[in-house]
C-alpha positions as CSV (number, residue, x, y, z in Angstrom):
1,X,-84.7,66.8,-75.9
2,X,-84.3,69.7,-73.4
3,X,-80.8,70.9,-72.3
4,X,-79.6,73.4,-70.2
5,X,-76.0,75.6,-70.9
6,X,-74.6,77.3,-68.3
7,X,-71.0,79.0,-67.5
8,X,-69.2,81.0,-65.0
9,X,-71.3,80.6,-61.9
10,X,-68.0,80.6,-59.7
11,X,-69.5,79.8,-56.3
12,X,-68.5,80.6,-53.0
13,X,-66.9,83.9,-54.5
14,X,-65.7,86.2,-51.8
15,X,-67.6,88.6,-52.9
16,X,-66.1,91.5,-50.7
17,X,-64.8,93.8,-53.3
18,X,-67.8,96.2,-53.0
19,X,-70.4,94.5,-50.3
20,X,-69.7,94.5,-46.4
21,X,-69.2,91.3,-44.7
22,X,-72.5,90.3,-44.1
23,X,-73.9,90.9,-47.2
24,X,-70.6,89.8,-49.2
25,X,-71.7,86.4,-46.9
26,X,-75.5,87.0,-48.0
27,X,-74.4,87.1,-51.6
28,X,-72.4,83.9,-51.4
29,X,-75.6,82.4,-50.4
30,X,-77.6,83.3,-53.0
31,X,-75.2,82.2,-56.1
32,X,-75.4,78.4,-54.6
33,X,-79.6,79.2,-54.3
34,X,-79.0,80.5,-57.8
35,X,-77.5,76.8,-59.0
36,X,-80.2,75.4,-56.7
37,X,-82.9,77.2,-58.3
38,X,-81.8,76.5,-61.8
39,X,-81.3,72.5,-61.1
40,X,-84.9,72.5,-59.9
41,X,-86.0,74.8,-63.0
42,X,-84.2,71.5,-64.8
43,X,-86.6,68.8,-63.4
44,X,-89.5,70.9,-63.4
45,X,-89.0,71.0,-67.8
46,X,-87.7,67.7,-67.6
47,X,-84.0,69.0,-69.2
48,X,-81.8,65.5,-69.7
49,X,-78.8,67.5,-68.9
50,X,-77.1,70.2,-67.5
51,X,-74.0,71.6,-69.4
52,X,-71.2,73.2,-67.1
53,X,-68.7,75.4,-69.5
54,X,-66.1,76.2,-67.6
55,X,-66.0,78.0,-63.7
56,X,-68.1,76.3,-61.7
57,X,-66.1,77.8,-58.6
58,X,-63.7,80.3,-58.3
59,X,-60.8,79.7,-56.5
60,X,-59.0,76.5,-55.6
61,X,-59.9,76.7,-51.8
62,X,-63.9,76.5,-51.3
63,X,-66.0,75.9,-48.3
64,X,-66.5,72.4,-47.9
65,X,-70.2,72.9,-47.3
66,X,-70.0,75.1,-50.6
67,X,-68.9,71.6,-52.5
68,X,-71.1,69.3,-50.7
69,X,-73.9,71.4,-51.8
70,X,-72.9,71.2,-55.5
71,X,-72.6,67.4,-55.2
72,X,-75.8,67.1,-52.9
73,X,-77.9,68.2,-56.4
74,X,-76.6,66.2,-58.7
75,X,-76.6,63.3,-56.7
76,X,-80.1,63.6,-55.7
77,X,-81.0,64.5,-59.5
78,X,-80.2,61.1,-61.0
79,X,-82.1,61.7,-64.1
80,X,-79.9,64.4,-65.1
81,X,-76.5,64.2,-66.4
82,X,-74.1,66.9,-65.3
83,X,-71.2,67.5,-68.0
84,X,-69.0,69.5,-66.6
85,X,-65.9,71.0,-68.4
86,X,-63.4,72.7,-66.1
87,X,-62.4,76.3,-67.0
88,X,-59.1,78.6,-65.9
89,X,-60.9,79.4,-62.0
90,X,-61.1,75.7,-61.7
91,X,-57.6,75.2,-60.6
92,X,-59.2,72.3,-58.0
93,X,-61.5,69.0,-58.4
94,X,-64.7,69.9,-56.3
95,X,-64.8,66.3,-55.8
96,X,-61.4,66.0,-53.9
97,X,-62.5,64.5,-50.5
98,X,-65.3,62.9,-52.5
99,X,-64.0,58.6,-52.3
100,X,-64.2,57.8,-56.3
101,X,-66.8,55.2,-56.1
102,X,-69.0,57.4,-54.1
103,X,-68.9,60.0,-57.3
104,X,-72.5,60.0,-58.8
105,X,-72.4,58.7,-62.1
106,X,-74.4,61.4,-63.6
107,X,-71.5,63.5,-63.3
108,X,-69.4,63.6,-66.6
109,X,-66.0,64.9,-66.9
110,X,-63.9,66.2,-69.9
111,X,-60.0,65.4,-70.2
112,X,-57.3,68.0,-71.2
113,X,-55.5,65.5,-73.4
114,X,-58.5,64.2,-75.7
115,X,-61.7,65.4,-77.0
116,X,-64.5,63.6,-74.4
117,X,-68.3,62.4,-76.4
118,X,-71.5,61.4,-74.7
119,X,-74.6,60.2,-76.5
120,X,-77.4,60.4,-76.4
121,X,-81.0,59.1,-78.5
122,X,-84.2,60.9,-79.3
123,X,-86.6,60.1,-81.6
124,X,-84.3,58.1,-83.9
125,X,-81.5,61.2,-84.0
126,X,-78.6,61.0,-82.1
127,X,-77.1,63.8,-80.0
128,X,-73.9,64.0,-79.2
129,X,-72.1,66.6,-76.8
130,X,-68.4,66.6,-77.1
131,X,-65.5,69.0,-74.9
132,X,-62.2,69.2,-73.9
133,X,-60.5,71.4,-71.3
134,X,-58.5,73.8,-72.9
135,X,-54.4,74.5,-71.9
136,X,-51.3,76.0,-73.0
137,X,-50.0,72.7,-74.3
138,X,-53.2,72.0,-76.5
139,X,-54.8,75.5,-77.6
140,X,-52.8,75.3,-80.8
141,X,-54.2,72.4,-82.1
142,X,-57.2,70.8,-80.4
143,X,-59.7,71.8,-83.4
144,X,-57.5,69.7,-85.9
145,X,-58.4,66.5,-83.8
146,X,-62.2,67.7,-83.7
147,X,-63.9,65.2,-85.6
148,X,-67.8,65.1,-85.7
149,X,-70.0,62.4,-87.7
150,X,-72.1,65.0,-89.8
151,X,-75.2,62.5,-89.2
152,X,-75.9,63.5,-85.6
153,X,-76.5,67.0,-83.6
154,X,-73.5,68.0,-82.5
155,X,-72.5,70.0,-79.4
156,X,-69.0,71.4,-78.8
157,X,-68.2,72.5,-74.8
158,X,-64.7,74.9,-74.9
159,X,-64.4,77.2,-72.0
160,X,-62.0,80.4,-73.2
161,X,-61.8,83.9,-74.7
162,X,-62.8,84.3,-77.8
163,X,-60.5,85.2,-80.8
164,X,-61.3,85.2,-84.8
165,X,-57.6,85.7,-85.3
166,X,-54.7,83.0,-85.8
167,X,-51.3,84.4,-83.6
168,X,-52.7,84.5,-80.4
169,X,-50.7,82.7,-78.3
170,X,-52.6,83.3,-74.8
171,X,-54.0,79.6,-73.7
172,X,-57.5,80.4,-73.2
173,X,-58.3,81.6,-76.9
174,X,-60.9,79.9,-78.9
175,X,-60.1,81.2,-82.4
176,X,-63.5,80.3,-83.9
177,X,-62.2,80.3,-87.6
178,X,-60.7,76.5,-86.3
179,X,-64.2,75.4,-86.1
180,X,-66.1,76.0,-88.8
181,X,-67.0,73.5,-91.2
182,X,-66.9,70.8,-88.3
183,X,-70.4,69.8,-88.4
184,X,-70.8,71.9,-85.2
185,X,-74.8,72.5,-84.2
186,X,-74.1,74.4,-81.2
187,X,-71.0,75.3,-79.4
188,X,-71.4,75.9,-75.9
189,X,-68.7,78.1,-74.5
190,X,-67.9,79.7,-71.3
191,X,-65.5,82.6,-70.3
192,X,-67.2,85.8,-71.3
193,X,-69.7,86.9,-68.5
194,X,-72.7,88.3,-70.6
195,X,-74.9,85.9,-72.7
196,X,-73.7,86.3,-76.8
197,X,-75.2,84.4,-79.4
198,X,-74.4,84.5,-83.3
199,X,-73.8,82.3,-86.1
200,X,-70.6,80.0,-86.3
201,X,-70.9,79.0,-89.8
202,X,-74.0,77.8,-92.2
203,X,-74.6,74.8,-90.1
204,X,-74.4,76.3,-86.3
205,X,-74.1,79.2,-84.0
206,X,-71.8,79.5,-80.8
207,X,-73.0,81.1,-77.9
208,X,-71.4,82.3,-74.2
209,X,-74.0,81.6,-72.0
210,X,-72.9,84.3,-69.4
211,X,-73.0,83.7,-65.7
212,X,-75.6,82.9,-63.5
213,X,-75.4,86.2,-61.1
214,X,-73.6,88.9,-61.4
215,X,-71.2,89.5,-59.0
216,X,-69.5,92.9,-59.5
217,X,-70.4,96.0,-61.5
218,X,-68.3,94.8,-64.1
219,X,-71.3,91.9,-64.4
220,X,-74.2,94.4,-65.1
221,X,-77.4,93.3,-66.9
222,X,-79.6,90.7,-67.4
223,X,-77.8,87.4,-66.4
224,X,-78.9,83.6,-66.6
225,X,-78.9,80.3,-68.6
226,X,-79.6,79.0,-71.9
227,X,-82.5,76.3,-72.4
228,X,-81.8,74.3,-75.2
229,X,-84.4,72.6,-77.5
230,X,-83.4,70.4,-79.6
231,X,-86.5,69.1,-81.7
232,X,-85.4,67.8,-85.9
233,X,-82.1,68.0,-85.9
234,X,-83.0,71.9,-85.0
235,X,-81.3,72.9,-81.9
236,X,-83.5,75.9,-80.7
237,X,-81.2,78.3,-78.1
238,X,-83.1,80.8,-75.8
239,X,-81.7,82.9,-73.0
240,X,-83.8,82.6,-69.9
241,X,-82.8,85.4,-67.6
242,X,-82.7,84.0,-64.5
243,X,-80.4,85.5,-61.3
244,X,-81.8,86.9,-57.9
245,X,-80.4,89.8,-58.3
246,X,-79.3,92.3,-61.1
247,X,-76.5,94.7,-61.3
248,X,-77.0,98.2,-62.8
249,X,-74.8,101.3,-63.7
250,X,-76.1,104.3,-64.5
251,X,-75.0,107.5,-66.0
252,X,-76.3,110.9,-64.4
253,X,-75.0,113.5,-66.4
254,X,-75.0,117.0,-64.9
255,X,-74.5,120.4,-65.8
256,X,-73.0,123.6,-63.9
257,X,-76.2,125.1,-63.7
258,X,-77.0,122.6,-61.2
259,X,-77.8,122.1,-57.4
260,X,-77.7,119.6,-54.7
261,X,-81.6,118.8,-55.0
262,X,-81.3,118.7,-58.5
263,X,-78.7,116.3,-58.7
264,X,-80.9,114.1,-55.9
265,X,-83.6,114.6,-58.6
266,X,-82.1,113.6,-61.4
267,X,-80.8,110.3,-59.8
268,X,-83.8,109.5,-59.3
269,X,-85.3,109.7,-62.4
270,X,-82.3,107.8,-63.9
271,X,-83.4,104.8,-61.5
272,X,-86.9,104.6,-61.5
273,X,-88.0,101.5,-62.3
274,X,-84.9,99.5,-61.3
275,X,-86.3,96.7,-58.9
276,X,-85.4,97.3,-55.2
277,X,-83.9,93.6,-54.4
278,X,-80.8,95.2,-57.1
279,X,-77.2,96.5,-56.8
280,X,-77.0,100.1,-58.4
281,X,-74.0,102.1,-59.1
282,X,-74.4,105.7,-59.9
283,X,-72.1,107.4,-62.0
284,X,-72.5,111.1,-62.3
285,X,-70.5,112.7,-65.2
286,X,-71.0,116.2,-66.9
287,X,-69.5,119.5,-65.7
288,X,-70.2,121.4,-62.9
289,X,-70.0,124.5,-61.1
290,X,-67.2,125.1,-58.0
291,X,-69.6,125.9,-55.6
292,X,-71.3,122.3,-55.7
293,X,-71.3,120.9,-53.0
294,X,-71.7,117.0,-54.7
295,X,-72.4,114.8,-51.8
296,X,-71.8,110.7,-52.4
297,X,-72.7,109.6,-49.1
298,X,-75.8,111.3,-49.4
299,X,-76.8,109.8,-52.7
300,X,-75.8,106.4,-50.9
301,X,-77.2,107.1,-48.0
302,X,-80.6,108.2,-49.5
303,X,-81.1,105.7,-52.5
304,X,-79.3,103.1,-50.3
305,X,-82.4,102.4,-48.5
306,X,-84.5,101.5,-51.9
307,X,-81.9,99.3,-53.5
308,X,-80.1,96.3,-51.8
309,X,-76.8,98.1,-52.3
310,X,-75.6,101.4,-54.1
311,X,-72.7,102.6,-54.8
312,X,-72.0,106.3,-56.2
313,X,-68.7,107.5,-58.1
314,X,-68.1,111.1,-59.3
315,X,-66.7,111.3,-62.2
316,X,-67.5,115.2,-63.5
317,X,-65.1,117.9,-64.3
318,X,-65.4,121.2,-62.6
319,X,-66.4,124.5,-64.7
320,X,-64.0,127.1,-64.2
321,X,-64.6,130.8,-64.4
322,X,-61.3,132.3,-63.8
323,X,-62.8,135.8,-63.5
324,X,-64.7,135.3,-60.8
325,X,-61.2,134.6,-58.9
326,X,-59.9,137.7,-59.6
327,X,-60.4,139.2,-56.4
328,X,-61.2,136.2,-54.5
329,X,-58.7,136.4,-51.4
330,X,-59.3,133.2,-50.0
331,X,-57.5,130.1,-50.3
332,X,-59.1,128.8,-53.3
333,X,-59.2,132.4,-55.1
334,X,-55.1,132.4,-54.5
335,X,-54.7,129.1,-55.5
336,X,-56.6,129.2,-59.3
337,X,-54.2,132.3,-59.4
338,X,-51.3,131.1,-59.3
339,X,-52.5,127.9,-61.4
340,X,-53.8,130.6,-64.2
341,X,-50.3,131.5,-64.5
342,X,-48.5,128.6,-65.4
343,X,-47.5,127.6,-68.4
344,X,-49.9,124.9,-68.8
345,X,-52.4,123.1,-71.0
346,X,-55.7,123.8,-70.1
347,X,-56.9,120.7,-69.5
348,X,-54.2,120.0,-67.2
349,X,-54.6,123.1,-65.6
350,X,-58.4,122.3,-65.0
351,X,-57.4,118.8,-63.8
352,X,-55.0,120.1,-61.2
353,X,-57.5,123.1,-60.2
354,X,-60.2,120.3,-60.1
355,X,-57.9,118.1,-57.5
356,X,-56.9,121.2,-55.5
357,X,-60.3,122.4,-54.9
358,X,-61.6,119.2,-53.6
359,X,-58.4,118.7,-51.4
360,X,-59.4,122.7,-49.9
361,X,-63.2,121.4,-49.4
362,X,-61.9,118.4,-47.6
363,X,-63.4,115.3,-49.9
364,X,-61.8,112.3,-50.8
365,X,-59.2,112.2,-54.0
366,X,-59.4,108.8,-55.8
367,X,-56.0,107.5,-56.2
């Protein structure tokens, strides 16, 4: 049997943080082609079902068409069973203005107050795949009520950050100690953006599947679901990178020896080979000379027109020679000057010079 784990999709995102309208609307687009895509992946490898961990949307107001979208796919993939476990972004039921007898009834749910089971058969072995929504009233002590027969395969859905600790009193901790030793296969979590697999105890492994696409450069790498194979009693996990598009930052570290082209060069070698349909951010580090002219907009204008969206940050120090200042008489020689001579650290001093200078050239301070 053939199932699919997925987390933290959170469609119809606003997705404005970074991207301008229309492609902040462009990107909203592709997440709900993304769960599209991966639904039709589903019936092409004839998965049974689809498991939801947590952040299926991400705020309590979506788009109507946004929801009716969602629903549209399960309904019209009866052979698959959606189990979908609610997680802290979703604060509202998709299925609001949805009457209850016209909810598909390939759509499971998961209660806050109970651990929720479904079954199912294959080849003589039964599978079972049990979750429950995690709060502030239960986080303490939902494991202790976990009870699995040892007999079947067992899958666990929890949506939260992960802890190893006891004393964490935040809501959303799964302290995975709790759940060793609970006859736990393969416990399908939700929370952490970026797919993680290891071992949870002799008997299984957890895994955070990750989301879908990534939505901000926080999200870089390699993003997707997890196909399931469960074949004697095994239950095989694999990654299957799968989004549109793929968020990347990289470093460009630069020296004071360095010019304007040079930089441009550099840049590029660090991005070669980075698909064009990706997001790219661009983070140049390193120390460099006063007289460097270090132009974003130019990186982003220039490598803007390879990649679907760049963004470049600076974020080198300045090298400076105090001796060439000496007899510098204009602003910036009189200004180093009078920062040479107070009684100062030097790494403050250099930050202060380093803000100053850019504030005489004209460009932008970050706050």
């Amino acid at each position: 049997m053939k199932m699919i784990h997925c987390a933290d999709l959170h469609l119809d995102s606003k997705m404005e943080s970074n991207l301008s309208t229309e492609k902040a609307r462009e990107r909203r687009e592709e997440l709900l082609q993304t769960f599209e895509r991966m639904v039709e992946a589903a019936e092409a490898g004839r998965v049974r079902a689809i498991l939801i961990a947590g952040d299926l949307f991400d705020k309590p107001h979506n788009r109507k068409a946004a929801r009716r979208r969602v629903l549209d796919q399960i309904t019209s993939h009866p052979d698959i069973d959606f189990l979908y476990l609610k997680g802290n972004h979703d604060d509202t039921d998709f299925l609001v203005d949805v009457r209850p007898e016209d909810i598909p009834s390939n759509l499971k749910s998961f209660r806050q107050d109970q651990w929720t089971t479904y079954f199912y058969e294959e080849d003589d072995i039964t599978i079972t795949v049990t979750g429950r929504e995690i709060t502030a009233e239960n986080s303490r002590n939902m494991a202790t009520g976990l009870v699995l027969d040892q007999a079947n395969v067992n899958i666990v859905m929890l949506h939260g950050q992960e802890s190893l600790y006891d004393g964490n009193d935040k809501a959303e901790v799964i302290n995975r100690t709790e759940y060793r030793g609970k006859n736990i296969d393969y416990l399908a979590l939700g929370h952490i953006h970026s797919f993680r697999k290891d071992r949870l105890d002799d008997r299984g492994s957890y895994c955070y599947a990750g989301c879908l696409e990534g939505r901000g450069f926080d999200e870089c790498g390699p993003k997707g679901y997890v196909l399931l194979d469960i074949e004697d009693r095994q239950v095989k996990a694999n990654f299957v990178p799968f989004a549109y598009r793929t968020l990347h930052e990289v470093e460009v570290e630069l020296d004071e020896d360095m010019d304007m082209p040079a930089v441009l060069k550099m840049v590029e070698d660090a991005v070669l080979g980075i698909p064009s349909q990706d997001l790219v951010k661009i983070t140049l580090s390193g120390r460099t000379d006063m007289n460097l002219d270090l132009d974003l907009r130019r990186i982003e204008r220039i490598f803007g027109e390879r990649f679907y969206f760049v963004k470049a940050v600076d974020q080198t120090s300045l090298k400076i020679d105090y001796e060439s200042f000496r007899n510098d008489h204009s602003l910036k020689g009189e200004f180093v000057r009078l920062l040479e001579g107070e009684d100062l650290d030097e790494k403050m001093r250099a930050s202060i010079i380093e803000t100053g200078m850019r504030a005489i050239l004209g460009e932008d301070i970050d706050e």
